Short mmCIF file of C-alpha atoms and ligand atoms in Angstrom, two decimals:
data_model
loop_
_atom_site.label_atom_id
_atom_site.label_comp_id
_atom_site.label_asym_id
_atom_site.label_seq_id
_atom_site.Cartn_x
_atom_site.Cartn_y
_atom_site.Cartn_z
CA MET M 209 0.57 36.90 -15.63
CA LYS M 210 0.02 35.01 -18.47
CA ILE M 211 -3.12 34.24 -19.78
CA THR M 212 -2.71 30.45 -19.22
CA GLU M 213 -2.01 31.32 -15.45
CA HIS M 214 -5.25 33.18 -15.29
CA ILE M 215 -6.96 30.46 -17.01
CA GLN M 216 -5.66 27.71 -14.93
CA ASN M 217 -6.41 30.02 -11.51
CA ALA M 218 -10.06 30.72 -12.41
CA LYS M 219 -12.84 29.07 -10.71
CA GLN M 220 -15.22 30.09 -13.48
CA THR M 221 -15.45 31.46 -16.92
CA LEU M 222 -13.33 34.77 -17.08
CA PHE M 223 -14.20 37.64 -18.93
CA SER M 224 -11.86 39.87 -21.53
CA PHE M 225 -12.33 42.31 -24.20
CA GLU M 226 -10.52 43.79 -27.01
CA ILE M 227 -10.17 47.75 -27.81
CA LEU M 228 -8.92 49.31 -30.83
CA PRO M 229 -5.88 51.97 -30.04
CA PRO M 230 -7.17 55.85 -30.54
CA LEU M 231 -7.50 57.26 -34.05
CA LYS M 232 -4.43 59.49 -34.70
CA GLY M 233 -4.98 62.95 -33.06
CA GLN M 234 -7.34 61.73 -30.22
CA ASN M 235 -6.22 61.59 -26.72
CA MET M 236 -6.33 58.75 -24.14
CA ASN M 237 -9.62 59.81 -22.23
CA GLU M 238 -11.99 58.35 -24.59
CA MET M 239 -10.35 55.09 -24.87
CA MET M 240 -10.00 54.83 -21.08
CA ASN M 241 -13.78 55.77 -20.62
CA SER M 242 -14.78 52.88 -22.78
CA ILE M 243 -12.79 50.73 -20.33
CA GLU M 244 -13.75 51.95 -17.39
CA PRO M 245 -17.24 50.48 -17.03
CA LEU M 246 -16.14 47.19 -18.07
CA MET M 247 -13.69 46.72 -15.19
CA GLU M 248 -16.74 46.13 -12.79
CA PHE M 249 -16.38 42.62 -14.54
CA ASN M 250 -12.87 42.14 -13.17
CA PRO M 251 -11.32 41.37 -16.84
CA PRO M 252 -7.70 39.74 -15.97
CA PHE M 253 -6.63 40.94 -19.45
CA ILE M 254 -7.46 43.28 -22.24
CA ASP M 255 -6.20 42.73 -25.74
CA VAL M 256 -4.95 45.90 -27.72
CA THR M 257 -5.49 45.70 -31.68
CA TYR M 258 -2.75 46.57 -33.99
CA HIS M 259 -3.57 48.60 -37.18
CA ARG M 260 -0.79 48.44 -39.96
CA GLU M 261 -0.05 51.28 -42.61
CA GLU M 262 -2.40 51.97 -45.88
CA TYR M 263 -1.49 53.81 -48.78
CA ILE M 264 -3.24 56.89 -50.11
CA TYR M 265 -2.49 58.74 -53.15
CA LYS M 266 -1.59 62.86 -53.04
CA LYS M 267 -2.17 64.46 -56.43
CA HIS M 268 0.46 67.14 -56.92
CA PRO M 269 -0.10 70.43 -59.06
CA ASN M 270 1.75 68.77 -61.97
CA GLY M 271 -0.81 65.93 -62.01
CA LEU M 272 1.63 63.28 -61.01
CA LEU M 273 0.57 61.30 -58.06
CA GLU M 274 2.64 60.58 -54.70
CA ARG M 275 1.92 57.26 -53.09
CA VAL M 276 2.16 57.94 -49.58
CA SER M 277 1.92 55.62 -46.50
CA THR M 278 -0.57 56.47 -43.47
CA ARG M 279 -1.75 55.21 -40.37
CA LYS M 280 -4.91 55.84 -38.49
CA ARG M 281 -4.18 54.08 -35.40
CA PRO M 282 -0.29 54.01 -34.73
CA GLY M 283 1.32 52.15 -32.02
CA THR M 284 0.26 49.87 -29.24
CA VAL M 285 3.29 49.83 -26.63
CA GLY M 286 2.43 52.97 -25.02
CA ILE M 287 -1.28 52.17 -25.10
CA CYS M 288 -0.42 49.07 -23.33
CA ALA M 289 1.57 50.63 -20.66
CA ALA M 290 -1.39 53.45 -19.86
CA ILE M 291 -3.64 50.31 -19.58
CA MET M 292 -1.53 48.25 -17.14
CA ASN M 293 -0.83 51.56 -15.34
CA ARG M 294 -4.14 52.80 -14.85
CA PHE M 295 -6.18 49.47 -14.26
CA LYS M 296 -3.47 46.98 -13.18
CA VAL M 297 -4.59 44.41 -15.61
CA ASP M 298 -2.56 42.51 -18.24
CA ALA M 299 -2.66 44.02 -21.62
CA VAL M 300 -2.30 41.62 -24.69
CA PRO M 301 -0.57 43.43 -27.96
CA HIS M 302 -1.71 42.14 -31.12
CA LEU M 303 1.77 41.68 -33.03
CA LEU M 304 1.47 41.29 -36.97
CA CYS M 305 3.82 39.98 -39.61
CA GLY M 306 2.40 42.53 -42.01
CA GLY M 307 4.51 46.08 -41.99
CA PHE M 308 7.34 44.60 -39.74
CA ASN M 309 10.72 43.01 -40.62
CA LYS M 310 12.34 40.63 -38.20
CA GLU M 311 14.47 43.30 -36.54
CA GLU M 312 11.47 45.75 -36.20
CA THR M 313 9.62 42.82 -34.62
CA GLU M 314 12.55 42.05 -32.13
CA ASN M 315 12.61 45.81 -31.20
CA ALA M 316 9.03 45.80 -30.46
CA LEU M 317 9.13 42.71 -28.33
CA ILE M 318 11.94 44.04 -26.46
CA ASP M 319 9.99 47.29 -25.78
CA LEU M 320 6.76 45.24 -24.72
CA ASN M 321 8.96 43.01 -22.59
CA PHE M 322 10.66 45.86 -20.80
CA ILE M 323 7.34 47.70 -19.95
CA GLY M 324 6.03 44.21 -18.50
CA VAL M 325 3.88 42.91 -20.98
CA ASP M 326 3.48 39.08 -20.33
CA ASN M 327 1.22 37.93 -23.44
CA VAL M 328 1.15 38.63 -27.21
CA LEU M 329 -1.53 37.59 -29.48
CA VAL M 330 0.53 36.79 -32.66
CA LEU M 331 -1.07 37.20 -36.30
CA ARG M 332 -0.17 37.60 -39.99
CA GLY M 333 -2.35 40.40 -40.49
CA ASP M 334 -4.20 41.29 -43.56
CA ALA M 335 -3.27 42.20 -47.21
CA ILE M 336 -3.05 46.30 -47.52
CA LYS M 337 -6.09 47.40 -49.15
CA SER M 338 -4.42 48.43 -52.10
CA GLU M 339 -2.75 45.25 -52.34
CA GLY M 340 -4.83 41.92 -53.48
CA ARG M 341 -3.00 39.42 -51.09
CA PHE M 342 -1.15 39.59 -48.12
CA MET M 343 2.62 40.52 -48.85
CA PRO M 344 5.39 40.06 -46.04
CA GLU M 345 7.91 42.62 -45.60
CA ASP M 346 11.51 42.18 -47.23
CA ASN M 347 13.07 40.15 -44.31
CA GLY M 348 9.80 39.57 -42.67
CA HIS M 349 7.39 36.90 -41.96
CA ALA M 350 4.55 35.38 -44.41
CA TYR M 351 2.74 33.47 -41.67
CA ALA M 352 1.93 33.89 -38.08
CA SER M 353 3.76 30.49 -37.49
CA GLU M 354 7.09 32.14 -38.39
CA LEU M 355 6.71 35.15 -36.32
CA LEU M 356 5.57 32.98 -33.52
CA LYS M 357 8.88 31.13 -33.91
CA GLN M 358 10.88 34.46 -33.71
CA VAL M 359 8.78 35.12 -30.10
CA VAL M 360 9.66 31.46 -29.06
CA ASP M 361 13.42 31.94 -29.76
CA MET M 362 13.29 35.24 -27.72
CA ASN M 363 11.83 33.12 -24.86
CA ASN M 364 14.62 30.75 -25.41
CA GLY M 365 17.22 33.54 -25.50
CA HIS M 366 17.99 33.27 -29.06
CA TYR M 367 17.64 37.12 -30.66
CA LEU M 368 18.37 37.51 -34.16
CA HIS M 369 22.17 38.02 -34.19
CA GLU M 370 23.25 37.01 -31.11
CA GLU M 371 22.63 34.66 -27.84
CA VAL M 372 21.67 36.56 -24.60
CA GLU M 373 22.99 35.37 -21.63
CA ASN M 374 22.19 36.21 -17.88
CA ASN M 375 18.43 35.55 -17.98
CA ASN M 376 17.67 38.06 -20.42
CA SER M 377 15.38 35.83 -22.70
CA THR M 378 11.75 36.98 -22.75
CA ASN M 379 8.86 34.80 -21.17
CA PHE M 380 5.90 35.81 -23.55
CA CYS M 381 2.92 33.76 -23.35
CA ILE M 382 1.63 33.37 -26.92
CA GLY M 383 -1.80 33.47 -28.35
CA VAL M 384 -2.88 32.60 -31.92
CA ALA M 385 -6.08 33.12 -33.80
CA GLY M 386 -8.78 30.30 -35.13
CA TYR M 387 -11.29 30.69 -37.13
CA PRO M 388 -14.45 28.23 -36.46
CA GLU M 389 -15.67 29.10 -39.98
CA LYS M 390 -12.28 28.83 -41.48
CA HIS M 391 -9.90 31.51 -42.63
CA PHE M 392 -11.22 32.96 -45.93
CA GLU M 393 -7.77 32.29 -47.83
CA SER M 394 -7.90 28.36 -46.71
CA PRO M 395 -9.19 26.25 -49.22
CA SER M 396 -10.96 23.94 -46.40
CA LEU M 397 -11.27 23.77 -42.87
CA ARG M 398 -8.96 20.80 -42.73
CA THR M 399 -6.30 22.72 -44.30
CA ASP M 400 -6.69 25.51 -41.98
CA MET M 401 -6.91 23.20 -39.15
CA LYS M 402 -3.50 21.95 -40.19
CA TYR M 403 -1.74 25.09 -40.15
CA LEU M 404 -3.40 26.20 -36.72
CA LYS M 405 -2.01 22.62 -35.48
CA GLU M 406 1.64 23.67 -36.78
CA LYS M 407 1.01 27.45 -34.78
CA VAL M 408 0.24 25.23 -31.80
CA LYS M 409 3.06 22.80 -32.19
CA ALA M 410 5.56 25.65 -32.58
CA GLY M 411 4.56 26.98 -29.16
CA ALA M 412 1.24 28.96 -29.07
CA ASP M 413 -0.26 28.49 -25.66
CA TYR M 414 -3.69 29.37 -26.60
CA ILE M 415 -5.96 30.31 -29.31
CA VAL M 416 -8.57 33.24 -29.78
CA THR M 417 -11.45 32.55 -32.19
CA GLN M 418 -12.60 35.06 -34.76
CA MET M 419 -16.25 36.14 -34.01
CA PHE M 420 -18.99 33.65 -34.62
CA PHE M 421 -22.84 33.94 -34.25
CA ASP M 422 -23.56 30.24 -34.24
CA ASN M 423 -22.42 28.29 -31.28
CA GLN M 424 -22.51 24.81 -32.89
CA LYS M 425 -19.90 26.21 -35.28
CA PHE M 426 -17.53 26.82 -32.36
CA PHE M 427 -18.20 23.71 -30.57
CA GLU M 428 -17.60 21.62 -33.95
CA PHE M 429 -14.42 23.60 -34.01
CA VAL M 430 -13.27 22.61 -30.81
CA ASP M 431 -13.96 19.30 -31.34
CA LYS M 432 -11.84 19.21 -34.49
CA CYS M 433 -9.02 20.77 -32.63
CA ARG M 434 -9.08 18.36 -29.78
CA ALA M 435 -9.22 15.54 -32.76
CA ASN M 436 -6.25 17.14 -34.18
CA ASP M 437 -4.04 16.96 -30.90
CA ILE M 438 -4.77 20.75 -30.18
CA HIS M 439 -4.97 21.05 -26.40
CA VAL M 440 -4.33 24.47 -25.69
CA PRO M 441 -7.41 26.47 -24.24
CA ILE M 442 -9.61 27.75 -26.99
CA ILE M 443 -11.17 31.46 -25.92
CA PRO M 444 -14.43 32.16 -28.03
CA GLY M 445 -14.67 35.68 -29.81
CA LEU M 446 -17.92 37.37 -29.66
CA LYS M 447 -19.41 40.72 -31.00
CA PRO M 448 -22.82 42.05 -30.20
CA ILE M 449 -24.32 43.24 -33.31
CA THR M 450 -25.38 46.97 -33.02
CA THR M 451 -26.39 48.49 -36.02
CA LEU M 452 -28.05 47.44 -39.24
CA ASN M 453 -25.36 47.76 -41.56
CA GLN M 454 -23.09 45.16 -39.44
CA ILE M 455 -25.68 42.44 -41.11
CA THR M 456 -23.71 42.99 -44.23
CA MET M 457 -20.41 44.39 -43.27
CA LEU M 458 -19.34 41.68 -40.50
CA PRO M 459 -19.87 38.48 -43.00
CA SER M 460 -18.04 40.37 -45.84
CA THR M 461 -15.20 41.73 -43.70
CA PHE M 462 -14.80 38.74 -41.36
CA HIS M 463 -15.88 35.79 -43.67
CA ILE M 464 -18.49 34.54 -41.25
CA ASP M 465 -22.13 33.50 -41.59
CA MET M 466 -25.34 34.98 -39.51
CA PRO M 467 -27.81 32.20 -38.64
CA ASP M 468 -31.29 32.58 -40.02
CA ALA M 469 -32.76 32.73 -36.71
CA LEU M 470 -30.63 35.85 -35.88
CA LEU M 471 -31.31 37.49 -39.34
CA ASP M 472 -35.15 36.80 -38.90
CA GLU M 473 -35.12 38.84 -35.62
CA LEU M 474 -33.00 41.70 -37.08
CA GLU M 475 -35.20 41.77 -40.20
CA LYS M 476 -38.13 42.82 -37.95
CA CYS M 477 -36.46 45.70 -36.42
CA LYS M 478 -37.40 49.44 -37.50
CA ASP M 479 -34.10 51.09 -36.29
CA ASN M 480 -30.62 50.57 -35.05
CA ALA M 481 -32.04 50.70 -31.26
CA ALA M 482 -33.93 47.72 -31.94
CA VAL M 483 -31.21 46.07 -33.69
CA ARG M 484 -28.89 46.81 -30.79
CA GLU M 485 -31.52 45.07 -28.51
CA VAL M 486 -31.60 41.89 -30.48
CA GLY M 487 -27.81 41.82 -31.00
CA ILE M 488 -27.29 42.11 -27.05
CA GLN M 489 -30.05 39.49 -26.54
CA TRP M 490 -28.19 37.11 -28.98
CA ALA M 491 -25.23 37.66 -27.48
CA ILE M 492 -26.51 36.89 -23.86
CA GLN M 493 -27.99 33.71 -25.07
CA GLN M 494 -24.43 32.81 -26.82
CA SER M 495 -22.48 33.65 -23.80
CA LYS M 496 -24.71 31.70 -21.35
CA GLU M 497 -24.53 28.57 -23.52
CA LEU M 498 -21.20 28.89 -23.93
CA VAL M 499 -20.37 29.31 -20.05
CA ALA M 500 -22.66 26.44 -19.46
CA ALA M 501 -20.10 24.34 -21.92
CA GLY M 502 -17.14 25.42 -19.72
CA VAL M 503 -15.39 27.58 -21.89
CA PRO M 504 -12.23 29.04 -20.03
CA CYS M 505 -12.91 32.74 -21.04
CA LEU M 506 -15.59 35.09 -22.96
CA HIS M 507 -13.85 37.51 -25.03
CA TYR M 508 -15.68 40.50 -26.46
CA TYR M 509 -14.78 42.46 -29.65
CA THR M 510 -16.08 45.96 -28.26
CA MET M 511 -14.80 48.28 -31.11
CA SER M 512 -13.92 50.53 -28.41
CA LYS M 513 -17.50 50.80 -27.33
CA ALA M 514 -18.36 49.72 -23.93
CA GLU M 515 -22.09 49.87 -23.47
CA ALA M 516 -23.47 46.78 -25.54
CA THR M 517 -20.55 44.56 -23.84
CA TYR M 518 -21.46 45.97 -20.58
CA ARG M 519 -24.86 44.71 -20.91
CA ILE M 520 -23.99 41.62 -21.84
CA ALA M 521 -21.34 41.23 -19.10
CA LYS M 522 -23.89 42.45 -16.47
CA ALA M 523 -26.34 39.47 -17.54
CA LEU M 524 -23.41 37.11 -17.13
CA PHE M 525 -20.75 37.99 -14.32
P1 FAD Y 728 -1.94 32.80 -40.36
O1 FAD Y 728 -2.17 31.73 -39.34
O2 FAD Y 728 -0.57 32.95 -40.93
O3 FAD Y 728 -2.92 32.18 -41.33
C1 FAD Y 728 -3.15 33.06 -42.47
C2 FAD Y 728 -3.57 31.99 -43.71
O4 FAD Y 728 -2.60 31.22 -44.11
C3 FAD Y 728 -4.71 30.93 -43.41
O5 FAD Y 728 -5.50 30.71 -44.45
C4 FAD Y 728 -3.93 29.72 -43.30
O6 FAD Y 728 -4.70 28.66 -43.07
C5 FAD Y 728 -2.50 29.86 -44.20
N1 FAD Y 728 -1.48 29.34 -43.71
C6 FAD Y 728 -1.04 29.29 -42.63
N2 FAD Y 728 0.30 28.82 -42.81
C7 FAD Y 728 0.56 28.47 -43.76
C8 FAD Y 728 1.58 28.02 -44.43
N3 FAD Y 728 2.57 27.42 -43.97
N4 FAD Y 728 1.44 27.32 -45.71
C9 FAD Y 728 0.50 27.69 -46.62
N5 FAD Y 728 -0.84 28.38 -46.00
C10 FAD Y 728 -0.54 28.75 -44.59
N6 FAD Y 728 -5.43 41.67 -37.92
C11 FAD Y 728 -5.03 42.88 -37.55
O7 FAD Y 728 -4.61 43.68 -38.82
N7 FAD Y 728 -4.93 43.48 -36.66
C12 FAD Y 728 -5.26 43.03 -35.34
O8 FAD Y 728 -5.05 43.44 -34.14
C13 FAD Y 728 -6.10 41.50 -35.48
N8 FAD Y 728 -6.52 40.93 -34.45
C14 FAD Y 728 -7.21 39.65 -34.71
C15 FAD Y 728 -7.47 39.21 -33.39
C16 FAD Y 728 -8.23 37.89 -33.85
C17 FAD Y 728 -8.43 37.00 -32.42
C18 FAD Y 728 -8.52 37.25 -35.08
C19 FAD Y 728 -9.15 36.01 -35.19
C20 FAD Y 728 -7.73 38.01 -35.92
C21 FAD Y 728 -7.19 39.46 -36.01
N9 FAD Y 728 -6.97 40.05 -37.07
C22 FAD Y 728 -6.01 40.99 -37.05
C23 FAD Y 728 -6.98 39.44 -38.23
C24 FAD Y 728 -5.73 38.61 -39.11
O9 FAD Y 728 -4.58 39.41 -39.14
C25 FAD Y 728 -6.47 37.73 -40.24
O10 FAD Y 728 -7.40 37.13 -40.12
C26 FAD Y 728 -5.09 37.36 -41.15
O11 FAD Y 728 -5.54 37.39 -42.25
C27 FAD Y 728 -4.76 36.01 -40.71
O12 FAD Y 728 -4.06 36.17 -39.78
P2 FAD Y 728 -3.65 34.53 -38.85
O13 FAD Y 728 -2.56 34.92 -37.63
O14 FAD Y 728 -4.77 33.95 -38.77
O15 FAD Y 728 -2.53 34.32 -40.07
#
């Protein structure tokens, strides 16, 4: 079922979360075990992130370096199928511009459609670590809005090289990313909003936000979206802080601010167990305020670890 239908049918705020595909070489059990406890809160959908290739350099005996492409967490199609099969919920694969040309994107979408995936979250992806800025593939997409248009085309029966007849068009519900504290490459929130609006005008059905720790930023973002004629559902993304190093890692990785009140509490913590408790309590307060404000769904970035999200969901749902 489509995310938008889940939202329309819901009588109260929904609960959902995001998991990472298992690391190469791991089996499915660990991932399934991290999902299992959270099923108590009836998530209608689970997002599955996508991790593109990185490059490493292998040194040969003659001293020459060979550049090799490697992926730590390959693939999402099989994982989505396994989740849908085991838990009977919708799996939402993240689909990236980065690392895909248009033909590969089309093939991935055909596979996803074939296994019964109804929703995709379309994203540009970040630059490869060894490259300073995002580089699209040859014959690939430079922005999420372009990728989105390819999905919309397939929904209308227009494949890359031919028209498909006999109702063989796809029917994906399409999500996009939004940034309450603006995307880091964007010169201003207004510019970022302009491109977000472009994604919605091109056919995005809903928005999921980057994590934030200050609800005020989310509320202001929603107000700005509505003032800019963006009327699709906006799902807040939340991440409970669980370790001390996340205080610096999260702002530098995700380009977000931490409120002073949260930092004051975290500075008092003597170890990670105390940090975790502060992080969980903060996320519970954030979640309660968002539910009171009538958000359609609370979406948690679990990083494939259920415990903290379980505690938060238990306090809310
Ligand atoms: P876009 O919407 O394409 O925007 C990228 C930048 O370009 C922005 O600054 C925007 O303002 C600007 N821009 C957009 N259109 C134009 C235009 N036409 N001309 C000029 N500038 C333009 N990354 C992963 O690798 N895997 C994941 O699974 C993943 N999941 C995510 C889930 C969520 C909910 C979020 C919020 C992010 C996720 N990311 C993921 C990270 C995401 O890929 C990065 O934040 C990426 O840098 C931007 O992606 P986007 O889809 O927002 O890009």
